[in-house]
Coordinates of C-alpha atoms in Angstrom, one line a residue:
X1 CA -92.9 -36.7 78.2
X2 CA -94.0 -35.5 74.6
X3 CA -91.6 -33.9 71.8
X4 CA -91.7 -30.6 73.1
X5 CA -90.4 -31.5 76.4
X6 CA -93.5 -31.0 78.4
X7 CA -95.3 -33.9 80.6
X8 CA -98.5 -35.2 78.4
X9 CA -100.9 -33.6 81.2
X10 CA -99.4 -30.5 80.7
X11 CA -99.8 -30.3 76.8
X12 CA -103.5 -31.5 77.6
X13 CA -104.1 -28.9 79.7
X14 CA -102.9 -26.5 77.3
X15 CA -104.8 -27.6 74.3
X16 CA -107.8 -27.7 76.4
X17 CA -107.1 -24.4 77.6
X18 CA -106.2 -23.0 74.5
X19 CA -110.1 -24.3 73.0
X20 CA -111.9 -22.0 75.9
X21 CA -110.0 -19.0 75.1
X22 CA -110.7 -19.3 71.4
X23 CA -114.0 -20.0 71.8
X24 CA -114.6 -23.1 70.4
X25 CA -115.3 -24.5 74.0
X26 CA -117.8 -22.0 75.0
X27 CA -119.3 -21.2 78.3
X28 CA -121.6 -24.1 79.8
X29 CA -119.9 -26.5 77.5
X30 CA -120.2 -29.9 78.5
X31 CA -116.3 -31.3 77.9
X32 CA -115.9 -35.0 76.9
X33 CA -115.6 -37.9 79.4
X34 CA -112.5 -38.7 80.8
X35 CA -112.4 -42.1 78.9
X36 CA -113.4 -40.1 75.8
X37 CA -110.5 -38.1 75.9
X38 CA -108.0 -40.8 77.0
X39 CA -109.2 -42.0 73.7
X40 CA -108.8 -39.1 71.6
X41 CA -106.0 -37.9 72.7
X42 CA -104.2 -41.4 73.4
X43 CA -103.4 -41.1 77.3
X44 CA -104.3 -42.6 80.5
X45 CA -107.3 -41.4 82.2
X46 CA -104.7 -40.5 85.3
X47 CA -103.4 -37.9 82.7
X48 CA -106.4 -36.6 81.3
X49 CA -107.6 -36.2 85.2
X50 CA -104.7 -34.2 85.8
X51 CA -105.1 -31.5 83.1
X52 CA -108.5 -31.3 84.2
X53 CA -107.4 -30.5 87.9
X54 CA -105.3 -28.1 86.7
X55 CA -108.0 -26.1 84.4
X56 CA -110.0 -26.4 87.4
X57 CA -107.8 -24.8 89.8
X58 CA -107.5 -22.0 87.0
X59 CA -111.1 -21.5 87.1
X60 CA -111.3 -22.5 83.3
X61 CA -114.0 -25.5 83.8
X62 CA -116.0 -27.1 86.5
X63 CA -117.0 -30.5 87.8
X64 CA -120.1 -31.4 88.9
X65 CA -120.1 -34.5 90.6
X66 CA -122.9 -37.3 88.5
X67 CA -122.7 -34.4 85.3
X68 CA -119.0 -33.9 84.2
X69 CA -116.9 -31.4 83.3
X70 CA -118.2 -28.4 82.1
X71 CA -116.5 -25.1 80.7
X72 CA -117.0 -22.3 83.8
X73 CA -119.4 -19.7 82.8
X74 CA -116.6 -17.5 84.0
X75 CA -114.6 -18.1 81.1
X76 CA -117.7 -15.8 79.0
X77 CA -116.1 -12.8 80.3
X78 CA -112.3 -13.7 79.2
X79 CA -112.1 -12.1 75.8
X80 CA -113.6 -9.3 74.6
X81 CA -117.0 -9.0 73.1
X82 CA -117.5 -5.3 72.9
X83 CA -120.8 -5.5 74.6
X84 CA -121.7 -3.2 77.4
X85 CA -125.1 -4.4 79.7
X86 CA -127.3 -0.8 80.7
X87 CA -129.8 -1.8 83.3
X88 CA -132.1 1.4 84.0
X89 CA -135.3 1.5 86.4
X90 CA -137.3 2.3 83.9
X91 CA -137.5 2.9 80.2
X92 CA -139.7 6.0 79.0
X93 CA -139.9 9.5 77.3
X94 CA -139.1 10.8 81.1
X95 CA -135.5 11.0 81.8
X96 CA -134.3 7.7 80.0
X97 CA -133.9 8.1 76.3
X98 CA -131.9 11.4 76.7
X99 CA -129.6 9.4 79.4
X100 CA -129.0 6.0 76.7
X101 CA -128.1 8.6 74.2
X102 CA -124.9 10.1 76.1
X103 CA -124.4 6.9 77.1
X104 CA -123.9 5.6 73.2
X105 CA -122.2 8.7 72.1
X106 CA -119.3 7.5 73.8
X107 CA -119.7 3.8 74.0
X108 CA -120.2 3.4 70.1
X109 CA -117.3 5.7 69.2
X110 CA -115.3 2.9 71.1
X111 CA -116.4 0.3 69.4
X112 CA -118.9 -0.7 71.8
X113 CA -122.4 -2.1 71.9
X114 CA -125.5 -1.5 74.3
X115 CA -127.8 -4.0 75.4
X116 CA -130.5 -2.9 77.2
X117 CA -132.6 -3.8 80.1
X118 CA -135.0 -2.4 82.6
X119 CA -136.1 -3.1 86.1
X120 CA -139.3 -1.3 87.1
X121 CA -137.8 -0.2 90.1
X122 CA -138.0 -4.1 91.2
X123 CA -135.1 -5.7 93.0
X124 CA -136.6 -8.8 92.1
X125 CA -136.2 -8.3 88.5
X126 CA -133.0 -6.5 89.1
X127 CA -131.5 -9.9 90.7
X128 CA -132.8 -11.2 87.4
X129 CA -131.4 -9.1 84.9
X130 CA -127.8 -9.6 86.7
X131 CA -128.5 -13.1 87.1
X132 CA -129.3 -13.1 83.5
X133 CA -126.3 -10.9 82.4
X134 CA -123.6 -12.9 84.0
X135 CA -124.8 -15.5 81.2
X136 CA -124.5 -13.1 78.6
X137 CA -121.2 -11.9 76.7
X138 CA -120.7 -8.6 78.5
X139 CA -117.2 -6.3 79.1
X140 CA -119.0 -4.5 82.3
X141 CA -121.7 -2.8 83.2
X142 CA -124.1 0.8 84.2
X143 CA -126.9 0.1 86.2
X144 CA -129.1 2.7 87.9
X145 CA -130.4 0.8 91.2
X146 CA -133.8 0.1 92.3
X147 CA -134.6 1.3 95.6
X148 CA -131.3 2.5 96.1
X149 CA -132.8 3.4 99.5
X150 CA -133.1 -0.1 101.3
X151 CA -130.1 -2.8 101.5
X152 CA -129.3 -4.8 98.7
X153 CA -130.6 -8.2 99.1
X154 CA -129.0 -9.5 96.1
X155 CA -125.1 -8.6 97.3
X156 CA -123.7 -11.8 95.8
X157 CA -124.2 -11.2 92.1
X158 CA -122.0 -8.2 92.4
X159 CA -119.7 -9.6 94.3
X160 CA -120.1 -12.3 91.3
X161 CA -119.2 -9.4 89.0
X162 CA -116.5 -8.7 91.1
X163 CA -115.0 -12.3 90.8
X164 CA -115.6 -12.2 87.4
X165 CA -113.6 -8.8 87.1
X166 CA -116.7 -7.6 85.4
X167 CA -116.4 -3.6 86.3
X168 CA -119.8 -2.1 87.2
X169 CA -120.4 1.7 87.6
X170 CA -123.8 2.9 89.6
X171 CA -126.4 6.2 88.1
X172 CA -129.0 8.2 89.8
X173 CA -128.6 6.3 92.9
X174 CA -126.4 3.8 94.8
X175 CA -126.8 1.4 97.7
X176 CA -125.9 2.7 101.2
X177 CA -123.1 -0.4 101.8
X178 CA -121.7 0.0 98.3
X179 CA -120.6 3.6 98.2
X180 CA -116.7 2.8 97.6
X181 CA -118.0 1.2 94.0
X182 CA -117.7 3.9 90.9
X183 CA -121.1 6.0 91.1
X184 CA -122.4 9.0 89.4
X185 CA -124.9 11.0 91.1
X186 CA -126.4 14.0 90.5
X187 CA -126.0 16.4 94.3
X188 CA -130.0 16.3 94.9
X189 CA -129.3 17.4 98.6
X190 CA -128.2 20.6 96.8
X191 CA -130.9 20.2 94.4
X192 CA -133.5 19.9 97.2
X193 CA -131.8 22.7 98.9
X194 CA -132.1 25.3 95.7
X195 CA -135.6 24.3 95.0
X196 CA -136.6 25.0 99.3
X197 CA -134.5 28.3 99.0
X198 CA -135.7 29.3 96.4
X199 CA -140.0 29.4 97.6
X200 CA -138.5 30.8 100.7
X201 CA -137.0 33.3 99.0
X202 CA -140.0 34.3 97.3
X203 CA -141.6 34.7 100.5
X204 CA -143.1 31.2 101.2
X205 CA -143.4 30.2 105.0
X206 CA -145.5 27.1 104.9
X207 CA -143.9 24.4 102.7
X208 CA -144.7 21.4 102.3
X209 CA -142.4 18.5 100.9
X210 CA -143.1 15.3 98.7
X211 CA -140.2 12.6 98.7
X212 CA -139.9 9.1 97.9
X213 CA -138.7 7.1 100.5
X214 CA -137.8 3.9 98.6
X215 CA -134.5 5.5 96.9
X216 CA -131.8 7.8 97.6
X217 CA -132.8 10.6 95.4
X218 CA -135.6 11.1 97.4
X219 CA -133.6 11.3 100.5
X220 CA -131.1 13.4 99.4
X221 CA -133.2 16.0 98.3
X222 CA -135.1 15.6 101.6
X223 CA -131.8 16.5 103.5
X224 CA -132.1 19.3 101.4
X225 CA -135.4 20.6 101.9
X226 CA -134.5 20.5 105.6
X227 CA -131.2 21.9 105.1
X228 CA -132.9 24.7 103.7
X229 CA -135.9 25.4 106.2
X230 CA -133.4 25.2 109.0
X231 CA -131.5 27.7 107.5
X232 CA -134.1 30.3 107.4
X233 CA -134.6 29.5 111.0
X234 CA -138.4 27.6 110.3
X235 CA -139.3 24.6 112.0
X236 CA -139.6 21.0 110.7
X237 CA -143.3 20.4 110.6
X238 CA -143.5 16.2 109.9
X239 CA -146.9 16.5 109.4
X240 CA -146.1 18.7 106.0
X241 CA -144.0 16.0 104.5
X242 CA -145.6 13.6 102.3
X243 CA -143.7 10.1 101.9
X244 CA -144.6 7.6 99.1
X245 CA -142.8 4.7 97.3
X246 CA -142.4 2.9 94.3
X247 CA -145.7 0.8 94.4
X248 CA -147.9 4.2 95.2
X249 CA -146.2 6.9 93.3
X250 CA -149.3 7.5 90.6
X251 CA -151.6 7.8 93.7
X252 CA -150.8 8.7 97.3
X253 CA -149.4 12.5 96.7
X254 CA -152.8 13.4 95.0
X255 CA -154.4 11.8 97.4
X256 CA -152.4 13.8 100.4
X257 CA -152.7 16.8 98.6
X258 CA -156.9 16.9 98.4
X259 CA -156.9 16.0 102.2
X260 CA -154.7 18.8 103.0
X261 CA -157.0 21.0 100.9
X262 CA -160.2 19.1 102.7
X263 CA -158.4 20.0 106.3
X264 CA -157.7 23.5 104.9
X265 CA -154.3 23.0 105.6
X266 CA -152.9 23.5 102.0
X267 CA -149.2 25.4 101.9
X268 CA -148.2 27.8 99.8
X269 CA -145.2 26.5 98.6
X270 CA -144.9 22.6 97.6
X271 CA -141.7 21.1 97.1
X272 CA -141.9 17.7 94.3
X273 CA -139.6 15.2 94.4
X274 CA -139.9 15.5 90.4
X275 CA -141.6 16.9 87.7
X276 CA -143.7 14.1 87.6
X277 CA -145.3 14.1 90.6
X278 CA -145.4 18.4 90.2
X279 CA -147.6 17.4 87.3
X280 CA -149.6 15.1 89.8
X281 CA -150.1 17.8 92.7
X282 CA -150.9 21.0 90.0
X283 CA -153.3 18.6 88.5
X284 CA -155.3 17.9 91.7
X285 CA -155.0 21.5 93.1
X286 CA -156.6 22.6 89.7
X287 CA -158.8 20.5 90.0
X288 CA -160.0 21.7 93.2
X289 CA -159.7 25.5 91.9
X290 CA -156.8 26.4 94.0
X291 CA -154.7 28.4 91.5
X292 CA -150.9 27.7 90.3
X293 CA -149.2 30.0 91.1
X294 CA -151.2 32.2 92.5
X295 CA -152.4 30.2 95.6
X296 CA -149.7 27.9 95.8
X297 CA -146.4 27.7 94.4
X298 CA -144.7 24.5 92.9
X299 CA -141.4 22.9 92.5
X300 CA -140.0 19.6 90.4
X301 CA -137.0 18.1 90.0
X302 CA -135.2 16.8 86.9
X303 CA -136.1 19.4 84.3
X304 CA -138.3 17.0 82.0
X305 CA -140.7 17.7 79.2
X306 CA -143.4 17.5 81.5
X307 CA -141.8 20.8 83.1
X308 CA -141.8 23.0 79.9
X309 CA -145.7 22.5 78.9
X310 CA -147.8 25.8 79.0
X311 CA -145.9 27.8 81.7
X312 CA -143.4 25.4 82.9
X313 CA -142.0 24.4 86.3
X314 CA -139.6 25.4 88.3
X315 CA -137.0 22.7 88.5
X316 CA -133.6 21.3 88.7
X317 CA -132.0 21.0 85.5
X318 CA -130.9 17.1 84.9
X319 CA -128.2 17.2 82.4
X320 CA -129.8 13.4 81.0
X321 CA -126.8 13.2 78.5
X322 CA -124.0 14.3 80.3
X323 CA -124.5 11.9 82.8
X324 CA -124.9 8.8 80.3
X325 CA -121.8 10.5 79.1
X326 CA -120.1 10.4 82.8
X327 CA -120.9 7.4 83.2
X328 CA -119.6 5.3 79.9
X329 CA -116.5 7.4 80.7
X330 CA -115.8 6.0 84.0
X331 CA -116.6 2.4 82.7
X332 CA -114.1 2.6 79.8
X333 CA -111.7 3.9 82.5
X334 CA -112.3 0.9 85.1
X335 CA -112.5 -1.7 81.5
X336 CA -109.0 0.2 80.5
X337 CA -107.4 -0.4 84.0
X338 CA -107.1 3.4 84.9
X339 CA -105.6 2.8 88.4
X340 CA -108.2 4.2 90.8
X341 CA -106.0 7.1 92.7
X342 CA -106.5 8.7 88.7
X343 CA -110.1 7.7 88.4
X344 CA -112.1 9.0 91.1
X345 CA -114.7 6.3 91.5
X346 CA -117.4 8.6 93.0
X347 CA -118.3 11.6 90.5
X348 CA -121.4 14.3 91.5
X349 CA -122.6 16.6 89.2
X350 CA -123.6 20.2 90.3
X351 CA -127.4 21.0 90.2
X352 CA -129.1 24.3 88.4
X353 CA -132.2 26.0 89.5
X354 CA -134.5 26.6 85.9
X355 CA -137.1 29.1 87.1
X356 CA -140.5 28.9 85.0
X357 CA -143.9 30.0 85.5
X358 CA -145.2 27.6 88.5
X359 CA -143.9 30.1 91.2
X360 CA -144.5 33.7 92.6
X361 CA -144.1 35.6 95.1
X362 CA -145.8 34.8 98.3
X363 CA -148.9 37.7 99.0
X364 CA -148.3 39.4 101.8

């Protein structure tokens, strides 16, 4: 027994123990031997085996058998360090910049940090950047999926989050089998739907649609393009939607778009799954002299700069900062230990038509 009444393993183990916390053992630290600190600290190498078993259970170090004892990466997450890990699919002058910026109004007047990374819409280099994080100092995380559309193949580093009590809240998009994790998400099957209504309101019969398949935004606001058509009692033609993904994006809806024009089967109303690829479409069309608006009429989505140039684009207004805003909200709650019957995990916001100048009134 020592002085203070507790068995010499025990006081090891708490010494030891006492090291990680403060830091001065860090994460991926190898430990001294077991004779080396049967020497240091004067004790058998029965005891010292003991206080290691112990910190092991805890989940404090870990042994690798031919290596030693190291101190568990887990214990990176145990105190504090004020960072917060932002993983976006991309980083540009589209949507991004606005969305960081609500994000660090209310991160920064916590106290908190941002480090930044981006994924190209790859889960391949998603799977890296959490691989990657979970070896960083980090206090949680906001991460917009990439192709929130197909399964996640890289399930085990969240669930490595999760182990790590590492809270995690998903943006734009979110996996199909992770739905009960905090999310927010902007209600693009309304969006889609306001967008449809709105050309059909106007008079347009023959609309065509262009989604991405490869995440949930461009589902959703294909539910809502169908939502709408079905309303107005007109029949889903498959033939007049036009599907692309990640890897073709910059290509296959101008390419679409010129054969529908060389098959004379242009509409008059185009519904874009965003302003990007409205940009992409008007672009062609010009450039086969089929007039916007007069010939056809256009929609986006997301109500980008590219949507208020010359006479604009009718859109869905994305409200960029309040949903970085959202967003660091809902982390600080989950980081705060809000119970979750007072934090509603799942969070939509409302979408807003913005009429502009790539729309009129069908010719009768």
């Amino acid at each position: 027994m020592t002085d203070a009444g507790k068995p010499k393993y025990f006081a090891l183990m708490e010494q030891l123990r006492k090291s990680i916390v403060s830091g001065e053992i860090r994460p991926g630290q190898k430990l001294p031997s077991e004779n080396e600190l049967a020497k240091q600290y004067t004790l058998s190498r029965h005891t010292v085996r003991k206080a290691l078993e112990i910190l092991s259970h805890e989940g404090y170090v870990e042994a690798f058998h031919g290596k030693g004892t190291f101190c568990s990466e887990k214990m990176r997450h145990a105190t504090k360090s004020y960072n917060i890990a932002v993983v976006t699919t991309y980083i540009s002058d589209y949507i991004f910049p606005r969305l960081i910026q609500g994000m660090d109004n209310v991160l920064s007047e916590n106290g908190y940090s941002i480090i930044l990374k981006n994924t190209g819409n790859s889960r391949q280099k998603e799977a890296r950047c959490l691989e990657e994080l979970l070896k960083k100092d980090i206090d949680g995380l906001i991460i917009e999926p990439s192709k929130s559309q197909l399964t996640c193949r890289h399930r085990n580093l969240y669930d490595a989050l999760d182990q790590y009590h590492l809270p995690y809240v998903f943006i734009q998009g979110i996996y199909t089998e992770m739905l009960d994790k905090p999310h927010i998400l902007m209600d693009d099957a309304k969006g889609g739907y306001l967008v449809t209504k709105y050309l059909l309101d106007l008079g347009h019969k023959k609309i065509a649609g262009f989604f991405k398949a490869d995440d949930i935004q461009g589902i959703e606001r294909h539910k809502g393009y169908v939502w709408a058509l079905q309303e107005a009692g007109i029949s889903y033609n498959p033939d007049g939607v036009v599907w692309f993904h990640t890897e073709d994006r910059r290509t296959k809806p101008s390419q679409m778009i010129r054969l529908m024009a060389e098959r004379q089967q242009l509409p008059d109303g185009i519904v874009c799954y965003n302003d990007q690829i409205a940009v992409q479409v008007m672009e062609t069309l010009e450039g086969l002299g089929v007039r916007i608006p007069e010939d056809v009429s256009v929609t986006g989505y997301d109500n980008s700069l590219y949507a208020r140039r010359g006479n604009g684009i009718t859109t869905i207004a994305h409200p960029q900062e309040k949903l970085g805003e959202m967003a660091a909200e809902l982390l600080l709650e989950k980081l705060n230990g809000i119970p979750e019957e007072e934090s509603k995990i799942g969070r939509l916001i409302e979408p807003e038509l913005i009429i502009r100048g790539s729309c009129r009134k069908a010719v009768s």
